[in-house]
Amino acid sequence: MSWRVLVLGGTAEGRRLTEKLAALPGVEVIYSIAGRVAAPALPTAARIRVGGFGGVDGLASYLRDAGIAAVIDATHPYAALMTAAAVTGSNAAAVPLLVVRRPGWPETDGDDWHRVPSLAAAAAALGGFGERVFLTTGRSGIAAFAGSDRHWFLLRSIEAPSPPMPARMDVLLERGPFTVEGETALMRGHRIDVIVTKNSGGPLTAAKLVAARHLGLPVLMVDRPPLPPGTPAVATPEDAVAWFTDWSGRPMGHAPVDDSG
Ligand code: NAP
């Protein structure tokens, strides 16, 4: 008998959580990614499933058909569609859900942050800053800046972007972690005036904010989408493992999968 856990991944936390859960006796992990990245980083100790579920109904059917005992959503803090579907779909399938949400970066002394509610709001606010923009919001967000003719963009993303996108743009295909020294040199070398970023949190991509602080550069910080009200959430994979061991010691919802036959 084993507990089958679905981890919604695409993050370092998702991978770490998967390795920790899979090390528990009697736990089988299915690690799910959207499938947008050509060479995704993956955990070693899980079955991997790739691609969307087909919305809320598709996810609820998957949870029932695959005999999932619990769902842990460890997607990126800005993957709001997936998290909303996880909340509704797990509820529909009567499968317990937990969200792992890493804390955002705090604004500290010397920072010059300008909070905006969306990528569209960031694009609209650019007129108040200089011409040369460092964009670290990912290739999927580039369309929001397609009409910004008066600015030049340096986009850093893991995969190449596709139109619509700004007319004046250079693309840097890179995956973190990044260093403060590297980020400082990059911003100086490209004579960056302003940075546009999401408050992703975590250590892998925080160096750009330290570099911006040292260089006195303004940062347009796109707010995180809120979690659906009442969603149970923890900050770290370790907290999620504690939730799971506590919960699975007191079974409720789906019974463990009988995979003995
Ligand atoms: P999203 O807008 O919330 O999701 C769009 C659709 O992609 C979902 O409705 C779902 O399709 C599918 N999907 C998303 N995550 C999935 C997963 N882990 N497994 C299976 N299907 C998934 O998501 P996103 O912002 O595009 O992010 C996609 C992936 O990249 C996530 O795994 C996320 O953790 C990772 N990521 C995102 C960011 C970011 O800034 N948004 C940054 C780093 C990594 P269906 O409706 O068909 O089920």
XYZ file of C-alpha atoms and ligand atoms in Angstrom:
309
model
C 0.000 0.000 0.000
C 1.298 3.479 -0.787
C 0.123 7.062 -0.606
C 0.125 8.641 -4.018
C 0.820 12.374 -3.859
C 0.565 14.803 -6.759
C 3.099 17.639 -6.596
C 2.379 20.534 -8.946
C 5.896 21.693 -9.698
C 8.042 23.823 -11.953
C 9.988 25.292 -9.021
C 13.023 24.491 -6.869
C 10.639 24.036 -3.927
C 8.598 21.490 -5.891
C 11.697 19.462 -6.651
C 12.964 19.596 -3.059
C 9.539 18.650 -1.728
C 9.310 15.733 -4.137
C 12.663 14.297 -3.080
C 11.692 14.591 0.593
C 8.239 13.065 0.180
C 9.519 10.230 -1.977
C 12.034 9.341 0.742
C 9.171 8.606 3.156
C 8.161 4.942 3.385
C 5.025 4.079 1.440
C 4.829 7.344 -0.498
C 4.757 7.582 -4.282
C 5.063 11.034 -5.840
C 3.837 12.176 -9.218
C 5.571 15.417 -10.183
C 3.665 17.526 -12.684
C 5.003 20.270 -14.946
C 3.278 22.395 -17.584
C 5.783 21.362 -20.262
C 6.697 24.812 -21.577
C 10.468 24.529 -21.023
C 12.558 22.395 -23.368
C 14.972 21.053 -20.736
C 13.195 21.372 -17.392
C 14.952 20.685 -14.098
C 13.288 17.577 -12.643
C 13.389 15.592 -9.415
C 14.857 12.091 -9.644
C 12.548 10.266 -7.254
C 9.166 10.669 -8.910
C 7.018 9.765 -11.851
C 6.910 12.801 -14.116
C 3.777 13.939 -15.909
C 3.938 16.727 -18.453
C 1.245 19.107 -19.722
C -1.940 20.746 -18.506
C -4.854 18.802 -17.049
C -7.470 20.566 -19.140
C -8.818 22.991 -16.540
C -10.642 22.301 -13.301
C -12.731 19.385 -14.588
C -9.694 17.726 -16.157
C -7.748 18.035 -12.926
C -10.616 16.684 -10.808
C -10.949 13.669 -13.154
C -7.202 13.092 -13.055
C -7.176 13.131 -9.250
C -9.960 10.533 -9.100
C -8.644 8.311 -11.921
C -5.049 8.291 -10.663
C -6.075 7.605 -7.049
C -4.329 10.701 -5.752
C -4.439 10.906 -1.943
C -3.229 14.497 -1.613
C -2.210 17.416 -3.836
C 0.603 19.765 -2.954
C 0.749 22.837 -5.165
C 4.365 23.963 -5.275
C 3.993 26.044 -8.423
C 5.516 29.485 -8.790
C 3.791 32.256 -6.788
C 2.614 33.828 -10.084
C 1.133 30.613 -11.552
C -2.314 31.831 -10.496
C -4.380 29.853 -13.010
C -2.890 26.540 -11.925
C -3.338 27.351 -8.238
C -6.967 28.445 -8.732
C -7.667 25.193 -10.594
C -5.890 23.167 -7.906
C -8.086 24.706 -5.210
C -11.352 24.129 -7.078
C -10.409 20.787 -8.637
C -9.146 19.202 -5.430
C -12.289 20.358 -3.666
C -14.457 18.813 -6.386
C -12.562 15.508 -6.111
C -12.538 15.651 -2.274
C -8.741 15.387 -2.192
C -6.820 17.432 0.412
C -4.699 20.271 -0.941
C -1.801 22.253 0.456
C -0.018 25.165 -1.246
C 3.698 25.821 -0.761
C 4.245 29.549 -1.201
C 7.763 30.820 -0.673
C 7.854 34.237 1.044
C 8.304 37.291 -1.156
C 11.393 39.502 -0.948
C 11.065 42.326 1.582
C 11.818 45.908 0.573
C 14.800 47.137 2.595
C 16.616 50.430 3.250
C 18.115 51.805 0.071
C 15.608 50.078 -2.214
C 13.609 52.213 -4.637
C 10.638 49.946 -5.324
C 7.474 51.019 -7.103
C 4.719 48.437 -6.623
C 2.348 47.788 -9.496
C -0.591 45.373 -9.566
C 0.094 43.754 -12.954
C 2.439 43.560 -15.930
C 0.084 45.895 -17.824
C 0.383 48.412 -14.986
C 4.179 48.062 -15.096
C 4.158 48.821 -18.833
C 1.918 51.845 -18.252
C 4.221 53.128 -15.484
C 7.404 52.948 -17.573
C 6.936 56.475 -18.921
C 8.003 57.831 -15.524
C 11.426 56.214 -15.753
C 14.393 56.080 -18.125
C 14.527 54.485 -21.541
C 16.480 51.270 -20.887
C 14.534 48.535 -19.129
C 15.750 45.230 -17.658
C 12.800 42.815 -17.782
C 12.977 39.659 -15.643
C 9.287 38.790 -15.702
C 9.663 35.777 -18.005
C 8.952 35.380 -21.680
C 5.215 34.830 -21.160
C 4.862 38.380 -19.813
C 6.580 40.097 -22.727
C 3.349 40.782 -24.635
C 2.362 43.398 -22.034
C 5.319 45.537 -23.197
C 4.793 45.073 -26.949
C 3.373 48.577 -27.375
C 6.167 50.336 -25.453
C 7.891 51.932 -28.479
C 9.762 54.550 -26.488
C 11.736 52.017 -24.451
C 14.531 49.559 -25.130
C 14.302 46.223 -23.285
C 16.766 43.644 -22.088
C 14.657 40.526 -21.551
C 16.178 37.690 -19.552
C 14.313 34.418 -19.817
C 14.917 30.673 -19.885
C 13.273 30.165 -23.284
C 13.170 32.489 -26.290
C 10.080 34.739 -26.422
C 7.593 34.872 -29.268
C 5.507 37.784 -30.582
C 3.888 40.044 -29.690
C 6.938 41.704 -28.186
C 8.613 45.128 -28.116
C 10.272 46.409 -31.285
C 13.503 47.334 -29.509
C 14.700 44.399 -27.414
C 17.716 42.183 -26.723
C 17.182 38.718 -25.270
C 19.447 36.977 -22.800
C 18.668 33.265 -22.445
C 19.813 32.341 -18.959
C 18.636 30.420 -15.914
C 19.605 31.390 -12.327
C 21.163 31.372 -9.840
C 22.734 34.790 -10.433
C 25.355 36.654 -8.392
C 25.356 40.261 -7.213
C 28.625 40.842 -9.085
C 27.190 39.400 -12.291
C 23.939 41.333 -12.010
C 25.774 44.584 -11.274
C 28.029 44.134 -14.307
C 25.038 43.245 -16.498
C 23.059 46.328 -15.488
C 26.076 48.623 -15.814
C 27.074 47.121 -19.166
C 23.606 47.654 -20.637
C 23.189 51.099 -19.006
C 19.928 49.963 -17.419
C 17.634 52.721 -16.098
C 14.874 50.649 -14.487
C 14.151 46.998 -13.622
C 10.772 45.314 -13.984
C 10.364 42.131 -11.980
C 7.960 39.907 -10.080
C 8.314 39.375 -6.340
C 9.196 35.716 -6.825
C 11.123 35.400 -3.567
C 13.801 32.787 -2.882
C 17.588 32.973 -3.139
C 18.143 32.017 -6.797
C 17.196 35.346 -8.388
C 17.435 37.823 -5.499
C 20.841 39.212 -6.558
C 19.305 41.615 -9.096
C 17.597 43.494 -6.253
C 20.850 43.861 -4.327
C 22.561 45.073 -7.502
C 19.727 47.548 -8.154
C 20.077 48.862 -4.601
C 23.846 49.311 -4.993
C 23.399 51.077 -8.318
C 20.506 53.236 -7.060
C 18.176 51.923 -9.753
C 14.379 51.954 -9.442
C 12.500 48.646 -9.501
C 8.951 48.218 -10.768
C 7.743 45.332 -8.611
C 4.695 43.463 -9.901
C 2.513 42.365 -6.974
C 1.857 38.680 -6.326
C -1.582 37.371 -7.197
C -3.391 36.562 -3.933
C -4.117 32.972 -2.952
C -7.802 32.056 -3.117
C -9.266 32.886 0.332
C -9.011 30.094 2.887
C -6.388 28.109 0.962
C -4.094 26.244 3.374
C -0.519 27.292 2.684
C 2.973 26.838 4.118
C 6.244 28.603 3.323
C 8.680 25.735 2.768
C 8.888 22.147 1.470
C 9.865 21.070 4.992
C 6.603 22.514 6.363
C 4.719 20.691 3.601
C 6.344 17.361 4.552
C 5.314 17.977 8.173
C 1.734 18.663 7.004
C 1.730 15.483 4.946
C 3.104 13.196 7.648
C 0.683 14.662 10.157
C -2.245 14.296 7.774
C -1.392 10.848 6.420
C -1.044 9.556 9.971
C -4.712 10.403 10.368
C -6.172 9.260 7.033
C -9.195 10.973 5.635
C -10.447 11.417 2.095
C -9.034 8.853 -0.327
C -7.619 5.586 0.996
C -4.026 4.700 0.081
C -3.604 3.059 -3.320
C -3.423 -0.743 -3.222
C -0.588 -1.412 -5.666
C 0.268 -4.884 -4.381
C -1.344 -6.719 -7.310
P -0.462 29.316 -15.025
O -0.618 30.513 -15.902
O -0.999 29.382 -13.659
O -1.079 28.024 -15.718
C -1.539 27.969 -17.053
C -1.900 26.547 -17.367
O -0.717 25.744 -17.495
C -2.716 25.874 -16.263
O -4.064 26.240 -16.354
C -2.419 24.418 -16.554
O -3.128 23.985 -17.719
C -0.967 24.452 -16.958
N -0.053 24.257 -15.829
C 0.574 25.198 -15.071
N 1.379 24.633 -14.160
C 1.240 23.293 -14.329
C 1.825 22.166 -13.682
N 2.725 22.302 -12.686
N 1.457 20.917 -14.109
C 0.562 20.777 -15.127
N -0.012 21.811 -15.782
C 0.337 23.051 -15.383
O 1.074 28.885 -14.953
P 2.385 29.629 -15.488
O 2.563 30.882 -14.725
O 2.316 29.643 -16.979
O 3.497 28.595 -15.014
C 3.667 27.364 -15.694
C 4.727 26.543 -14.969
O 5.948 27.287 -14.876
C 4.329 26.173 -13.538
O 4.767 24.848 -13.320
C 5.112 27.165 -12.690
O 5.452 26.621 -11.429
C 6.350 27.404 -13.530
N 6.951 28.736 -13.368
C 6.181 29.859 -13.537
C 6.762 31.101 -13.353
C 5.945 32.375 -13.480
O 6.517 33.473 -13.351
N 4.631 32.306 -13.726
C 8.122 31.200 -13.020
C 8.881 30.033 -12.849
C 8.280 28.807 -13.034
P -4.569 23.257 -17.652
O -5.565 24.342 -17.429
O -4.692 22.595 -18.980
O -4.535 22.270 -16.514
